[in-house]
Coordinates of N, CA and C in Angstrom, one line a residue:
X1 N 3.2 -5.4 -2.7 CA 4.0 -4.6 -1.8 C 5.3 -4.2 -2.6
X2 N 5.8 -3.1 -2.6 CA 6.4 -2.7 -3.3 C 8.0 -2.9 -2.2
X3 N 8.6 -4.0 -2.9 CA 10.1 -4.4 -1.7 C 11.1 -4.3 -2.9
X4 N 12.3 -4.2 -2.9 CA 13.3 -4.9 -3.2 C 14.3 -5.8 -2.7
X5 N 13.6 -6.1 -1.6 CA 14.2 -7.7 -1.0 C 14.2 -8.3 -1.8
X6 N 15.4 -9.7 -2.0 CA 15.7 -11.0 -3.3 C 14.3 -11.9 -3.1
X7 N 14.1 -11.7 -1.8 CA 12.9 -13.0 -1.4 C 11.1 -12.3 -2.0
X8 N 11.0 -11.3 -2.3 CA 10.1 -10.6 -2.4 C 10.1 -10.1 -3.9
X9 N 8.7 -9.8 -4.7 CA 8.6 -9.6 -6.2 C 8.5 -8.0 -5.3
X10 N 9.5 -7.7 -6.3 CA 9.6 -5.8 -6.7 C 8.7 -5.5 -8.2
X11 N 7.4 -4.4 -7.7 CA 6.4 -3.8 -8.5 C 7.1 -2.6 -8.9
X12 N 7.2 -2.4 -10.1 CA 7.9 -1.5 -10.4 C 6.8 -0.5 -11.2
X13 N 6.2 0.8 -10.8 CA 5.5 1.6 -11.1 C 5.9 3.4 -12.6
X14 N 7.3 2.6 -12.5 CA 8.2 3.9 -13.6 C 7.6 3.1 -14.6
X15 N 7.7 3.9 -15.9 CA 7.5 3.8 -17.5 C 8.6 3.1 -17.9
X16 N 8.4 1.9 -18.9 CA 9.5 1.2 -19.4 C 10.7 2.3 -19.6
X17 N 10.0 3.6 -20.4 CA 11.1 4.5 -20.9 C 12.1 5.2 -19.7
X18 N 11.8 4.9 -18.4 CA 12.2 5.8 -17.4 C 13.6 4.6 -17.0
X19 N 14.6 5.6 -17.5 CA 16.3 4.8 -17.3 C 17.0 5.8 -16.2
X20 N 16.5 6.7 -15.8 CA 17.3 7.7 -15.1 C 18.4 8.7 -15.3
X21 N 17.9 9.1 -16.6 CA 18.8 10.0 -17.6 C 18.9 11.0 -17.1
X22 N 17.9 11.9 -16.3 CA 17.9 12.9 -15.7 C 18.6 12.9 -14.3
X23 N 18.9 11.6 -14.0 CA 19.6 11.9 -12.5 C 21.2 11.7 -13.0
X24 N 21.1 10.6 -13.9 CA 22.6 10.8 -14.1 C 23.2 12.2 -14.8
X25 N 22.5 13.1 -15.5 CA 22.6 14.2 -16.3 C 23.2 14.8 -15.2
X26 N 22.6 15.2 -13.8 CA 22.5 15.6 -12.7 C 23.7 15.4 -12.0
X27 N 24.4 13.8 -11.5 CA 25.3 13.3 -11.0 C 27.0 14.2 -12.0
X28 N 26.7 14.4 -13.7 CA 27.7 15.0 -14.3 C 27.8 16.0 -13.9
X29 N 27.0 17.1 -14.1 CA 26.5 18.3 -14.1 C 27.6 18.9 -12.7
X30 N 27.4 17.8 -11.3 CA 28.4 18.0 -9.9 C 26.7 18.1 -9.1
X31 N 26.0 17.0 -9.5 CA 24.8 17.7 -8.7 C 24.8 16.5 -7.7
X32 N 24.3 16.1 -6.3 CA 24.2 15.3 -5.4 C 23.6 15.3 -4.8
X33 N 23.2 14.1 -4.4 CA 21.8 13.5 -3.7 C 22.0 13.7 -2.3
X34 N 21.7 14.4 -1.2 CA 21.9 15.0 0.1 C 21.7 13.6 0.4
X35 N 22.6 13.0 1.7 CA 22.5 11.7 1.9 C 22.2 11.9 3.0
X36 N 20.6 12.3 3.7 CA 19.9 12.0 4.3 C 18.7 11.6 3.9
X37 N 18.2 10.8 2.9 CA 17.5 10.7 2.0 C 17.4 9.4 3.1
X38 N 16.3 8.9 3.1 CA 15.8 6.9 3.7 C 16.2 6.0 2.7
X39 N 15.1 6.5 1.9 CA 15.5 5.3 0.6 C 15.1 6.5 -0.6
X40 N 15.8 4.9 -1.7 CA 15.8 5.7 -2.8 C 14.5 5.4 -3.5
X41 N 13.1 5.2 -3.2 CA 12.5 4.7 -3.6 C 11.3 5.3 -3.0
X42 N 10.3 5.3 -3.9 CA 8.8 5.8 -3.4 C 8.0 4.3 -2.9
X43 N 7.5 4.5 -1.8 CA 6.9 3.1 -1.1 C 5.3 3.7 -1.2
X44 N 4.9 2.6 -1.1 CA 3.3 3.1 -0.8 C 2.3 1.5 -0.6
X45 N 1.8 1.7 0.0 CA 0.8 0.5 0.4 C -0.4 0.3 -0.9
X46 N -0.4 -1.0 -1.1 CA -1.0 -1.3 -2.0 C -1.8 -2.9 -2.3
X47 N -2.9 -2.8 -2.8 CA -3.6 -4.2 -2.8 C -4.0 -4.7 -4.3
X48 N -3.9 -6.1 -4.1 CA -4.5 -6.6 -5.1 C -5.6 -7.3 -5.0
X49 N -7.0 -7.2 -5.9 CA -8.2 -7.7 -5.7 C -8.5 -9.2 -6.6
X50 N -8.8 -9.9 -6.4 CA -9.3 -11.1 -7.2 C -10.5 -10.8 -8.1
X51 N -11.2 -9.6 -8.0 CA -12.0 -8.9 -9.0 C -10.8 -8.6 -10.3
X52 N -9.8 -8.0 -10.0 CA -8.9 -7.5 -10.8 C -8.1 -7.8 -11.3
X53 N -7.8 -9.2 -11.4 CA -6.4 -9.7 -11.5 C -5.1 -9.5 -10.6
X54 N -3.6 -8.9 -11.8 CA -3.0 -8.6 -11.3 C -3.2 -7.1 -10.9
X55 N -3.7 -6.3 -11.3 CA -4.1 -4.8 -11.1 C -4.2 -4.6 -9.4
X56 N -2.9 -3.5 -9.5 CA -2.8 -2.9 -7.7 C -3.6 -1.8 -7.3
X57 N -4.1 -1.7 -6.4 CA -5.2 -0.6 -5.8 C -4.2 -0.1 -4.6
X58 N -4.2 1.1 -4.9 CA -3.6 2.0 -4.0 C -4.2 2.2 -2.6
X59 N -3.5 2.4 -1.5 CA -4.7 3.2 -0.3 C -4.3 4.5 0.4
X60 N -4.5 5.6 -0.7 CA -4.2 6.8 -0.4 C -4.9 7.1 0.2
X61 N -6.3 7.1 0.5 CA -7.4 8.0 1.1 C -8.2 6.6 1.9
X62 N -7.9 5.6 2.6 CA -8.8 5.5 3.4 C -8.2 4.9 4.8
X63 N -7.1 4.3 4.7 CA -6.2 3.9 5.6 C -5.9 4.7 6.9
X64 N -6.0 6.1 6.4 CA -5.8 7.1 7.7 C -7.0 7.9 8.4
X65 N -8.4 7.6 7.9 CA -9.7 7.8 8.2 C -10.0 6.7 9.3
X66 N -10.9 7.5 10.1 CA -11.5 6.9 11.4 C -12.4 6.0 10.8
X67 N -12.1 4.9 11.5 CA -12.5 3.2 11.3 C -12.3 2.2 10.6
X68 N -11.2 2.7 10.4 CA -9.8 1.5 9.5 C -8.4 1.3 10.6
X69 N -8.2 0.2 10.5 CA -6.7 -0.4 11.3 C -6.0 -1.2 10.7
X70 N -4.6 -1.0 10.4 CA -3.9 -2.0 9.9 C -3.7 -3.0 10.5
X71 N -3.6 -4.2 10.6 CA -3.0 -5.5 11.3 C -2.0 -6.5 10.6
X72 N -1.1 -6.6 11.2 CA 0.0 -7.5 10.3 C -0.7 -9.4 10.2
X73 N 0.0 -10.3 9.7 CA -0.4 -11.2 9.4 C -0.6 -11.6 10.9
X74 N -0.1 -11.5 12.3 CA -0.5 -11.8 13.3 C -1.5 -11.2 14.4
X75 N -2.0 -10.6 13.5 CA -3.2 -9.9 14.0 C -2.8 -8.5 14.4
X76 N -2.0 -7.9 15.4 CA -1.4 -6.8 15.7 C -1.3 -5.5 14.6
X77 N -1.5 -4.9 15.3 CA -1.0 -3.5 14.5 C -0.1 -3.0 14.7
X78 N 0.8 -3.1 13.4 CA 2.0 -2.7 13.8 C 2.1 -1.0 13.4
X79 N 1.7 -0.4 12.7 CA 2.0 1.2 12.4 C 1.0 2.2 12.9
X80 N 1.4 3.4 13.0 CA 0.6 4.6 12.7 C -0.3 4.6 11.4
X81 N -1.8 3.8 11.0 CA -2.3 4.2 10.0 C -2.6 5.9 9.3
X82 N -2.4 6.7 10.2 CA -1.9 7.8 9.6 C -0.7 8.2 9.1
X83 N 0.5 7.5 9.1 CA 1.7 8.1 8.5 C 1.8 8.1 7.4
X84 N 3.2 8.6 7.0 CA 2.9 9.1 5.5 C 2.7 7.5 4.6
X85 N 2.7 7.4 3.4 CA 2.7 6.1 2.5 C 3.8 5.3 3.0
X86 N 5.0 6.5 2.9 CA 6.3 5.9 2.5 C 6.7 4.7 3.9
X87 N 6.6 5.8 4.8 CA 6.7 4.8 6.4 C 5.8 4.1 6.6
X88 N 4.3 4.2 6.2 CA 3.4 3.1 6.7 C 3.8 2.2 6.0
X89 N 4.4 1.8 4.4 CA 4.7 0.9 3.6 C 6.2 -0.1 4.0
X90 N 7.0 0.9 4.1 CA 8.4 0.0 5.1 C 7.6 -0.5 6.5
X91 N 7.0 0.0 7.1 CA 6.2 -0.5 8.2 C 6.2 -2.2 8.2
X92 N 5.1 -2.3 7.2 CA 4.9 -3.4 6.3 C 6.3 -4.4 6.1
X93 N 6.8 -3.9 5.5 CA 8.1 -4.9 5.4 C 8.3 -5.1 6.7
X94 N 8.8 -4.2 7.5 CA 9.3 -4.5 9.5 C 8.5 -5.1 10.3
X95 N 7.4 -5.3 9.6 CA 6.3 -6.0 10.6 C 6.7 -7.6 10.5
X96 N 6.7 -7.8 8.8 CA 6.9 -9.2 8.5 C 8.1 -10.0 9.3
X97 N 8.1 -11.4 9.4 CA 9.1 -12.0 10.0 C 10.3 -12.5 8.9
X98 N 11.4 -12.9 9.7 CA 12.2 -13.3 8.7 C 11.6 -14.6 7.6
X99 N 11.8 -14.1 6.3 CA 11.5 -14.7 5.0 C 9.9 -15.0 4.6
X100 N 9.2 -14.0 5.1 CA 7.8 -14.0 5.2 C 7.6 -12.8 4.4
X101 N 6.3 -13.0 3.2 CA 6.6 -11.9 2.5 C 5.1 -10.7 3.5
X102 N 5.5 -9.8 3.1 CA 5.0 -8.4 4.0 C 3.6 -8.2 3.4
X103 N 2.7 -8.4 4.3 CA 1.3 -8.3 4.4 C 0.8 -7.8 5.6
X104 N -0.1 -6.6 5.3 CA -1.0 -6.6 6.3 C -2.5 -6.5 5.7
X105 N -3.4 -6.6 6.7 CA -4.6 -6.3 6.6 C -5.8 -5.2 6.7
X106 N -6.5 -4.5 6.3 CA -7.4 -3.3 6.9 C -8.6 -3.8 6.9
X107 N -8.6 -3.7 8.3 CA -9.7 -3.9 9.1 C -10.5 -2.6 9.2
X108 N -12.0 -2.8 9.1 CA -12.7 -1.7 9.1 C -14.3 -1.9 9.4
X109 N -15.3 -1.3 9.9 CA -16.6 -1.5 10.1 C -17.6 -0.7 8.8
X110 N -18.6 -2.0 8.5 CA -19.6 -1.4 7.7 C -19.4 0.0 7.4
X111 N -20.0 0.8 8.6 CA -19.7 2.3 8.1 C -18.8 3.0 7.6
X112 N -17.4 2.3 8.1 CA -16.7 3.0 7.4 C -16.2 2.7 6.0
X113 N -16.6 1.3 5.5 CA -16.0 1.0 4.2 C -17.6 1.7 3.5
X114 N -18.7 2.1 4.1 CA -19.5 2.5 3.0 C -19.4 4.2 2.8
X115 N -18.5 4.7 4.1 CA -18.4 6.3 3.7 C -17.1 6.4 2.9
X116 N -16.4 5.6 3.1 CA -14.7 5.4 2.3 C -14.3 4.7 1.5
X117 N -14.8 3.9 1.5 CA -14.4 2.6 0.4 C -13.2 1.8 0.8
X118 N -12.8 0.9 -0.1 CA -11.4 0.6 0.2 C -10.1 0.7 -0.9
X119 N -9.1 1.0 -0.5 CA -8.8 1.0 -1.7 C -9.5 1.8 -3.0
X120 N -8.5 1.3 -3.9 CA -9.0 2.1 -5.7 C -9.9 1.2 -6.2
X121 N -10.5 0.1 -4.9 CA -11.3 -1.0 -6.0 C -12.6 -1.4 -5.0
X122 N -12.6 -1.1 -4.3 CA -14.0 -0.7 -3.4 C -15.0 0.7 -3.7
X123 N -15.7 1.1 -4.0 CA -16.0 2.2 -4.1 C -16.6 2.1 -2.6
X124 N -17.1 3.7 -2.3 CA -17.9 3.9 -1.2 C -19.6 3.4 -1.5
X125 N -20.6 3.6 -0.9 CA -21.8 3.6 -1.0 C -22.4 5.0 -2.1
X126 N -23.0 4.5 -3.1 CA -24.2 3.6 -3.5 C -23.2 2.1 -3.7
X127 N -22.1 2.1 -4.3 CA -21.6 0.6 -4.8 C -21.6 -0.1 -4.1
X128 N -22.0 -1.6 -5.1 CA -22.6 -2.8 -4.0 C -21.0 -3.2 -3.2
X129 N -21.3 -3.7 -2.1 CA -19.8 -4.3 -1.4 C -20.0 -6.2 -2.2
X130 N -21.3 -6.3 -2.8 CA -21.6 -8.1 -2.7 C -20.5 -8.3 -3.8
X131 N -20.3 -8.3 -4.5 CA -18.9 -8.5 -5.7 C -17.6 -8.9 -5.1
X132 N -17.4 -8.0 -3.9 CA -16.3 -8.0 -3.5 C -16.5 -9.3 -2.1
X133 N -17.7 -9.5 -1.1 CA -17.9 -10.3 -0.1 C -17.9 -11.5 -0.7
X134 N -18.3 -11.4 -1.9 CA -18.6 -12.9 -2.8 C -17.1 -14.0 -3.2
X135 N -15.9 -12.4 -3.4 CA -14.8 -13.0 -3.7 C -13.8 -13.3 -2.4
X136 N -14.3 -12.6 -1.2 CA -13.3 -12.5 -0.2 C -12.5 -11.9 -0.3
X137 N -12.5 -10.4 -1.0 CA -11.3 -9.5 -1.0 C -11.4 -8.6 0.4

């Protein structure tokens, strides 16, 4: 999950090279960040498989398809699985309780994890789901 809470590991998805030269360039220049902005940060929901190590699997494309539900660690659904990344992902953090790190769950039926997959690390059908039932991802 991508947080910058102290209690929570921050995944950082920029290129070592990316310092923010172009915003500061920007900030000289007289240029300004319209401060209606949420955050300063791109959020997005994301998993890790035990097939994969540490490697994160995104869920751009199946989260907001009919027969998937998010559920926080206490079973409930806390968000709109259709919103965009950014709010379904702070979702995630607001769902968690205090000093609980932010997880939820997608829940889904046969059908639909074999028309969609899950994640960047499920494929849909022909690929077998047993690799992944074997590991409990």
């Amino acid at each position: 999950m991508l947080c910058d809470c102290p209690h929570h590991d921050f995944i950082e998805f920029a290129p070592a090279g990316n310092t923010g030269d172009e915003l500061s360039a920007a900030h000289s220049a007289g240029v300004a960040i319209e401060g209606g902005t949420r955050t300063g940060g791109f959020w997005a929901p994301v998993s890790r498989s035990p097939l994969r190590g540490a490697e994160l699997a995104g869920h751009f494309h199946d989260r907001q398809q009919p027969g998937f539900l998010a559920v926080a660690r206490d079973g409930r659904r806390f968000a709109n699985e259709a919103a965009s990344n950014h709010d379904f992902a702070q979702a995630i953090v607001r769902a968690a309780g205090p000093g609980e790190e932010p997880v939820a769950y997608m829940v889904c039926d046969s059908r639909s994890i074999r028309r969609v997959g899950l994640g960047d690390f499920i494929d849909p059908w022909p690929a077998s789901l047993a690799p992944h039932l074997r590991s409990a991802t």
